């Protein structure tokens, strides 16, 4: 059978395409434009055409930047003015009932639009195919949608590298055509299988129950597909179903991760372990270690429910943990890498998405002429009447049969609104040398105090550090105190001082925020003595030059910046860099959390001009 | 092809949230309910399921504000002269994140203005929510000035419109229900204590309960109608219980000793203002009424104290203990 060659991700895709309504949606991550995505979109179009007669499905594209109010019914101003009777626009969702809605660049969906789509999905008014194009630690689709995506696959894993796209598509089509689409009532997961799934979800720290539901469903479908006469769901299919159903939602991975790139997004209990993770995972000693936090959590809960059920639970969780550590899922070419990114990057809630130009947000400011395409709800009717009423006599002479108010599009006026751009305060902390531990602790305290204050103004805080292990994002931009506390529990320090790399990481973050229409303030806590170059070489002179270059690049962004020098004596290197960065320089020997916080908030208050007008 | 909503009584191990919503349904005076918890724990499901268990309200036919025919006339600007009445389900209105101020408070009716040239007020979401519930999912992401507006109206029970040359008041007495995931953004502290109750929802810790949730959901998805039908009895029983509790509410007595205990509890927790005590009393009374008790007992007080007080505590940023733990500790020392 050729079908056996399909990856679990491709099988999940087939399951969706064969019975879209059974799942409701699918998210394809890293869906960069290319032959695979093209082939998939073409396939989707063909599938919809084929099923056109049977299920009445259509395909519709929704731009991710669509304002959410267009999804709801509203009065069509232009038509109403022309027809002289109320004409309603039923709203995008109602026009596209039971469509498969394809959204590319899904990571750009605003929270308001995400909420509308999520609700439509809950009510089964549409089916959703999201193509997420973000890479690395960029924010993905809004959490409200991510949680509701029953199937999540990564585009790169859809087909094995040796397979050609054409061949893959042919195979998909065959499988989909042969997919058993009869009643699914007969097949059920056994209690043990459910318990195992639930245990895996608990080990992976997935609080939501939606992924669990989807995984069970997929396991049933995969079993039927493999052997239509099967009486029970096979364990092998359950494992396959995990790949697209449960694992993408993981927020914690029980194994030690040998990959540097994950450090910044892995704040949980494992971070406290310091030994080298590169070795085999079969060593019993290591298993014991990473098992400890999970067991601890279980023991806590079992004090409340001392019964046999709990004992079963514990066994199931332990078994799941061992399974995951033995690389059970690795057999399907799936490591902890992807899930960590997906779970954690999403944690901070994506973006506030508050754009300064948004026409329906913020406070009313003044009135300007209406342009075609602007939302009718925002019209300033009093101003419209003020313009139109004096012209009535004249207009009536032109069309004497009319006895109603004669409005012309040129009369229309619309509200402009004022909207504050969200501000992110980025802390860059020098985690090198002997002072690292205290400096980080104080920065951590300052971050939390600032956050406690920030949510009054809806601002965000981020914390990055540089040291022996390079640059880490200890806390991605967040406005959540809960998330900050979780992320900041363990902050290791010590080692070399790659100042330039740290500043460059800040520049990247600032760029990303600017793309989202957000401003940033930078707080650097360092003595400025760079000793490691960008390529990792130890060379003081070159490292210093690189740091200066990075500082100047940051200065060109014209941001508010503060350089806090916490060394016992003011350090010249720090002053030079602060100057290059156009930052205010504050020598603060033995700076404390409250001192830092006081300084930062006073500087933030003094910066003005953050109100923007749309 | 709209599916019947998931039955309220089929929710598994979300007692706190269910209780909070029911208490607010019994006594809307308690103030709003704030539901905090992670995704996929049934927050929206519970709120959307609520309408089905609440007893229908009787309204003046055709009134856009759902006026009570028994109420003294005069409040309604819709001109409820017609005294014929109809029954209708309690409104549970969704407020989308993208809603503009106009669509919430109401404004000039575009339709009337363009077609007939008359200036007519068009009621907004607040009017639709009158005598019911207004639900804001992801309230922590809603714009601040909109949250302020909602809380203002919810507290006063009427919506005052001063815009577009309109000047009017209409009744808007609703229970504000907000939900959100604190990990995705904090709610301003000055708003927190404007909610009467705050409940925390978590995923069931026991695996078998998790599995039960998934099983029921699967059964519901497979055949919503049959699933809802199988809970019909439980739903009706709950509706009767709510009706009974509402009738009993005013007759439930609060002993003086208990008032003292409530005040002592608030004092020891150092909550700001008197809102805490008031809400504590109201909630305990609603709890007693739901249980069919004639008198509020210490058990009722203990049961509701965490959800009434946990969000009113002064926050110490660097303190790791949760509000629930602090309330529990204070309860244990005061009332062993």
JSON list of C-alpha atoms in Angstrom, two decimals, chain B residues 168-277:
[
{"chain": "B", "resi": 168, "resn": "UNK", "atom": "CA", "xyz": [-31.86, 59.75, 26.67]},
{"chain": "B", "resi": 169, "resn": "UNK", "atom": "CA", "xyz": [-31.87, 57.05, 29.31]},
{"chain": "B", "resi": 170, "resn": "UNK", "atom": "CA", "xyz": [-33.01, 53.49, 28.93]},
{"chain": "B", "resi": 171, "resn": "UNK", "atom": "CA", "xyz": [-33.01, 50.56, 31.34]},
{"chain": "B", "resi": 172, "resn": "UNK", "atom": "CA", "xyz": [-29.99, 48.29, 31.07]},
{"chain": "B", "resi": 173, "resn": "UNK", "atom": "CA", "xyz": [-29.92, 46.02, 34.07]},
{"chain": "B", "resi": 174, "resn": "UNK", "atom": "CA", "xyz": [-27.76, 43.07, 33.26]},
{"chain": "B", "resi": 175, "resn": "UNK", "atom": "CA", "xyz": [-25.25, 40.77, 34.85]},
{"chain": "B", "resi": 176, "resn": "UNK", "atom": "CA", "xyz": [-21.84, 41.33, 33.34]},
{"chain": "B", "resi": 177, "resn": "UNK", "atom": "CA", "xyz": [-19.97, 38.09, 32.76]},
{"chain": "B", "resi": 178, "resn": "UNK", "atom": "CA", "xyz": [-16.37, 38.43, 31.70]},
{"chain": "B", "resi": 179, "resn": "UNK", "atom": "CA", "xyz": [-13.99, 35.63, 30.96]},
{"chain": "B", "resi": 180, "resn": "UNK", "atom": "CA", "xyz": [-10.31, 35.58, 30.21]},
{"chain": "B", "resi": 181, "resn": "UNK", "atom": "CA", "xyz": [-7.03, 33.79, 30.52]},
{"chain": "B", "resi": 182, "resn": "UNK", "atom": "CA", "xyz": [-4.77, 35.71, 32.91]},
{"chain": "B", "resi": 183, "resn": "UNK", "atom": "CA", "xyz": [-1.74, 34.34, 31.10]},
{"chain": "B", "resi": 184, "resn": "UNK", "atom": "CA", "xyz": [-2.72, 36.31, 28.04]},
{"chain": "B", "resi": 185, "resn": "UNK", "atom": "CA", "xyz": [-3.08, 39.66, 29.71]},
{"chain": "B", "resi": 186, "resn": "UNK", "atom": "CA", "xyz": [-3.98, 41.06, 33.06]},
{"chain": "B", "resi": 187, "resn": "UNK", "atom": "CA", "xyz": [-7.16, 42.88, 33.98]},
{"chain": "B", "resi": 188, "resn": "UNK", "atom": "CA", "xyz": [-6.74, 46.26, 35.63]},
{"chain": "B", "resi": 189, "resn": "UNK", "atom": "CA", "xyz": [-7.01, 45.90, 39.41]},
{"chain": "B", "resi": 190, "resn": "UNK", "atom": "CA", "xyz": [-9.45, 48.76, 39.79]},
{"chain": "B", "resi": 191, "resn": "UNK", "atom": "CA", "xyz": [-11.83, 46.81, 37.58]},
{"chain": "B", "resi": 192, "resn": "UNK", "atom": "CA", "xyz": [-11.39, 43.52, 39.37]},
{"chain": "B", "resi": 193, "resn": "UNK", "atom": "CA", "xyz": [-13.31, 44.47, 42.48]},
{"chain": "B", "resi": 194, "resn": "UNK", "atom": "CA", "xyz": [-16.20, 45.83, 40.45]},
{"chain": "B", "resi": 195, "resn": "UNK", "atom": "CA", "xyz": [-17.09, 42.23, 39.72]},
{"chain": "B", "resi": 196, "resn": "UNK", "atom": "CA", "xyz": [-19.16, 40.63, 42.43]},
{"chain": "B", "resi": 197, "resn": "UNK", "atom": "CA", "xyz": [-17.67, 37.18, 41.99]},
{"chain": "B", "resi": 198, "resn": "UNK", "atom": "CA", "xyz": [-14.48, 35.85, 40.51]},
{"chain": "B", "resi": 199, "resn": "UNK", "atom": "CA", "xyz": [-14.23, 32.16, 39.81]},
{"chain": "B", "resi": 200, "resn": "UNK", "atom": "CA", "xyz": [-11.21, 30.28, 38.64]},
{"chain": "B", "resi": 201, "resn": "UNK", "atom": "CA", "xyz": [-11.61, 27.42, 36.23]},
{"chain": "B", "resi": 202, "resn": "UNK", "atom": "CA", "xyz": [-8.99, 24.77, 35.79]},
{"chain": "B", "resi": 203, "resn": "UNK", "atom": "CA", "xyz": [-8.85, 21.55, 33.90]},
{"chain": "B", "resi": 204, "resn": "UNK", "atom": "CA", "xyz": [-9.92, 18.65, 36.09]},
{"chain": "B", "resi": 205, "resn": "UNK", "atom": "CA", "xyz": [-6.84, 17.17, 37.76]},
{"chain": "B", "resi": 206, "resn": "UNK", "atom": "CA", "xyz": [-8.24, 13.66, 37.80]},
{"chain": "B", "resi": 207, "resn": "UNK", "atom": "CA", "xyz": [-7.79, 11.98, 34.45]},
{"chain": "B", "resi": 208, "resn": "UNK", "atom": "CA", "xyz": [-11.10, 10.16, 34.56]},
{"chain": "B", "resi": 209, "resn": "UNK", "atom": "CA", "xyz": [-12.91, 13.49, 34.84]},
{"chain": "B", "resi": 210, "resn": "UNK", "atom": "CA", "xyz": [-11.04, 14.85, 31.88]},
{"chain": "B", "resi": 211, "resn": "UNK", "atom": "CA", "xyz": [-11.99, 11.79, 29.91]},
{"chain": "B", "resi": 212, "resn": "UNK", "atom": "CA", "xyz": [-15.60, 12.17, 30.97]},
{"chain": "B", "resi": 213, "resn": "UNK", "atom": "CA", "xyz": [-15.61, 15.75, 29.64]},
{"chain": "B", "resi": 214, "resn": "UNK", "atom": "CA", "xyz": [-14.27, 14.57, 26.31]},
{"chain": "B", "resi": 215, "resn": "UNK", "atom": "CA", "xyz": [-16.72, 11.66, 26.14]},
{"chain": "B", "resi": 216, "resn": "UNK", "atom": "CA", "xyz": [-19.72, 13.86, 26.75]},
{"chain": "B", "resi": 217, "resn": "UNK", "atom": "CA", "xyz": [-18.54, 16.38, 24.23]},
{"chain": "B", "resi": 218, "resn": "UNK", "atom": "CA", "xyz": [-18.05, 13.64, 21.66]},
{"chain": "B", "resi": 219, "resn": "UNK", "atom": "CA", "xyz": [-21.56, 12.35, 22.35]},
{"chain": "B", "resi": 220, "resn": "UNK", "atom": "CA", "xyz": [-22.93, 15.85, 22.00]},
{"chain": "B", "resi": 221, "resn": "UNK", "atom": "CA", "xyz": [-21.11, 16.44, 18.72]},
{"chain": "B", "resi": 222, "resn": "UNK", "atom": "CA", "xyz": [-22.36, 13.16, 17.33]},
{"chain": "B", "resi": 223, "resn": "UNK", "atom": "CA", "xyz": [-26.01, 13.85, 18.02]},
{"chain": "B", "resi": 224, "resn": "UNK", "atom": "CA", "xyz": [-26.68, 17.18, 19.72]},
{"chain": "B", "resi": 225, "resn": "UNK", "atom": "CA", "xyz": [-30.44, 16.79, 19.81]},
{"chain": "B", "resi": 226, "resn": "UNK", "atom": "CA", "xyz": [-30.42, 13.37, 21.46]},
{"chain": "B", "resi": 227, "resn": "UNK", "atom": "CA", "xyz": [-27.71, 14.44, 23.89]},
{"chain": "B", "resi": 228, "resn": "UNK", "atom": "CA", "xyz": [-29.60, 17.53, 24.96]},
{"chain": "B", "resi": 229, "resn": "UNK", "atom": "CA", "xyz": [-32.78, 15.49, 25.29]},
{"chain": "B", "resi": 230, "resn": "UNK", "atom": "CA", "xyz": [-31.07, 13.09, 27.69]},
{"chain": "B", "resi": 231, "resn": "UNK", "atom": "CA", "xyz": [-30.36, 16.00, 30.04]},
{"chain": "B", "resi": 232, "resn": "UNK", "atom": "CA", "xyz": [-33.84, 17.42, 29.77]},
{"chain": "B", "resi": 233, "resn": "UNK", "atom": "CA", "xyz": [-34.91, 16.29, 33.24]},
{"chain": "B", "resi": 234, "resn": "UNK", "atom": "CA", "xyz": [-31.84, 17.61, 34.97]},
{"chain": "B", "resi": 235, "resn": "UNK", "atom": "CA", "xyz": [-32.21, 20.92, 33.14]},
{"chain": "B", "resi": 236, "resn": "UNK", "atom": "CA", "xyz": [-35.83, 21.30, 34.18]},
{"chain": "B", "resi": 237, "resn": "UNK", "atom": "CA", "xyz": [-35.00, 20.44, 37.76]},
{"chain": "B", "resi": 238, "resn": "UNK", "atom": "CA", "xyz": [-32.35, 23.14, 37.77]},
{"chain": "B", "resi": 239, "resn": "UNK", "atom": "CA", "xyz": [-34.76, 25.67, 36.32]},
{"chain": "B", "resi": 240, "resn": "UNK", "atom": "CA", "xyz": [-37.23, 24.87, 39.10]},
{"chain": "B", "resi": 241, "resn": "UNK", "atom": "CA", "xyz": [-34.46, 25.25, 41.63]},
{"chain": "B", "resi": 242, "resn": "UNK", "atom": "CA", "xyz": [-33.60, 28.71, 40.33]},
{"chain": "B", "resi": 243, "resn": "UNK", "atom": "CA", "xyz": [-37.23, 29.82, 40.31]},
{"chain": "B", "resi": 244, "resn": "UNK", "atom": "CA", "xyz": [-37.62, 28.56, 43.86]},
{"chain": "B", "resi": 245, "resn": "UNK", "atom": "CA", "xyz": [-34.43, 30.25, 45.00]},
{"chain": "B", "resi": 246, "resn": "UNK", "atom": "CA", "xyz": [-35.50, 33.59, 43.53]},
{"chain": "B", "resi": 247, "resn": "UNK", "atom": "CA", "xyz": [-38.79, 33.39, 45.32]},
{"chain": "B", "resi": 248, "resn": "UNK", "atom": "CA", "xyz": [-37.09, 32.49, 48.60]},
{"chain": "B", "resi": 249, "resn": "UNK", "atom": "CA", "xyz": [-34.27, 35.01, 48.32]},
{"chain": "B", "resi": 250, "resn": "UNK", "atom": "CA", "xyz": [-35.96, 37.86, 50.19]},
{"chain": "B", "resi": 251, "resn": "UNK", "atom": "CA", "xyz": [-37.08, 35.56, 52.97]},
{"chain": "B", "resi": 252, "resn": "UNK", "atom": "CA", "xyz": [-33.63, 34.20, 53.74]},
{"chain": "B", "resi": 253, "resn": "UNK", "atom": "CA", "xyz": [-32.48, 35.57, 57.08]},
{"chain": "B", "resi": 254, "resn": "UNK", "atom": "CA", "xyz": [-28.97, 36.68, 57.86]},
{"chain": "B", "resi": 255, "resn": "UNK", "atom": "CA", "xyz": [-28.10, 36.31, 61.56]},
{"chain": "B", "resi": 256, "resn": "UNK", "atom": "CA", "xyz": [-26.20, 39.22, 63.12]},
{"chain": "B", "resi": 257, "resn": "UNK", "atom": "CA", "xyz": [-23.39, 36.98, 64.26]},
{"chain": "B", "resi": 258, "resn": "UNK", "atom": "CA", "xyz": [-22.72, 36.07, 60.67]},
{"chain": "B", "resi": 259, "resn": "UNK", "atom": "CA", "xyz": [-22.54, 39.70, 59.61]},
{"chain": "B", "resi": 260, "resn": "UNK", "atom": "CA", "xyz": [-19.87, 40.22, 62.22]},
{"chain": "B", "resi": 261, "resn": "UNK", "atom": "CA", "xyz": [-17.96, 37.22, 60.99]},
{"chain": "B", "resi": 262, "resn": "UNK", "atom": "CA", "xyz": [-18.14, 38.51, 57.42]},
{"chain": "B", "resi": 263, "resn": "UNK", "atom": "CA", "xyz": [-16.85, 41.91, 58.49]},
{"chain": "B", "resi": 264, "resn": "UNK", "atom": "CA", "xyz": [-14.08, 40.26, 60.48]},
{"chain": "B", "resi": 265, "resn": "UNK", "atom": "CA", "xyz": [-13.05, 38.23, 57.49]},
{"chain": "B", "resi": 266, "resn": "UNK", "atom": "CA", "xyz": [-12.87, 41.27, 55.23]},
{"chain": "B", "resi": 267, "resn": "UNK", "atom": "CA", "xyz": [-10.94, 43.15, 57.87]},
{"chain": "B", "resi": 268, "resn": "UNK", "atom": "CA", "xyz": [-8.41, 40.42, 58.35]},
{"chain": "B", "resi": 269, "resn": "UNK", "atom": "CA", "xyz": [-7.87, 40.22, 54.60]},
{"chain": "B", "resi": 270, "resn": "UNK", "atom": "CA", "xyz": [-7.59, 43.97, 54.38]},
{"chain": "B", "resi": 271, "resn": "UNK", "atom": "CA", "xyz": [-9.96, 44.35, 51.43]},
{"chain": "B", "resi": 272, "resn": "UNK", "atom": "CA", "xyz": [-10.60, 47.85, 50.21]},
{"chain": "B", "resi": 273, "resn": "UNK", "atom": "CA", "xyz": [-13.95, 49.48, 50.81]},
{"chain": "B", "resi": 274, "resn": "UNK", "atom": "CA", "xyz": [-17.24, 47.96, 51.78]},
{"chain": "B", "resi": 275, "resn": "UNK", "atom": "CA", "xyz": [-17.96, 46.23, 48.49]},
{"chain": "B", "resi": 276, "resn": "UNK", "atom": "CA", "xyz": [-16.47, 43.03, 49.85]},
{"chain": "B", "resi": 277, "resn": "UNK", "atom": "CA", "xyz": [-18.81, 42.79, 52.84]}
]
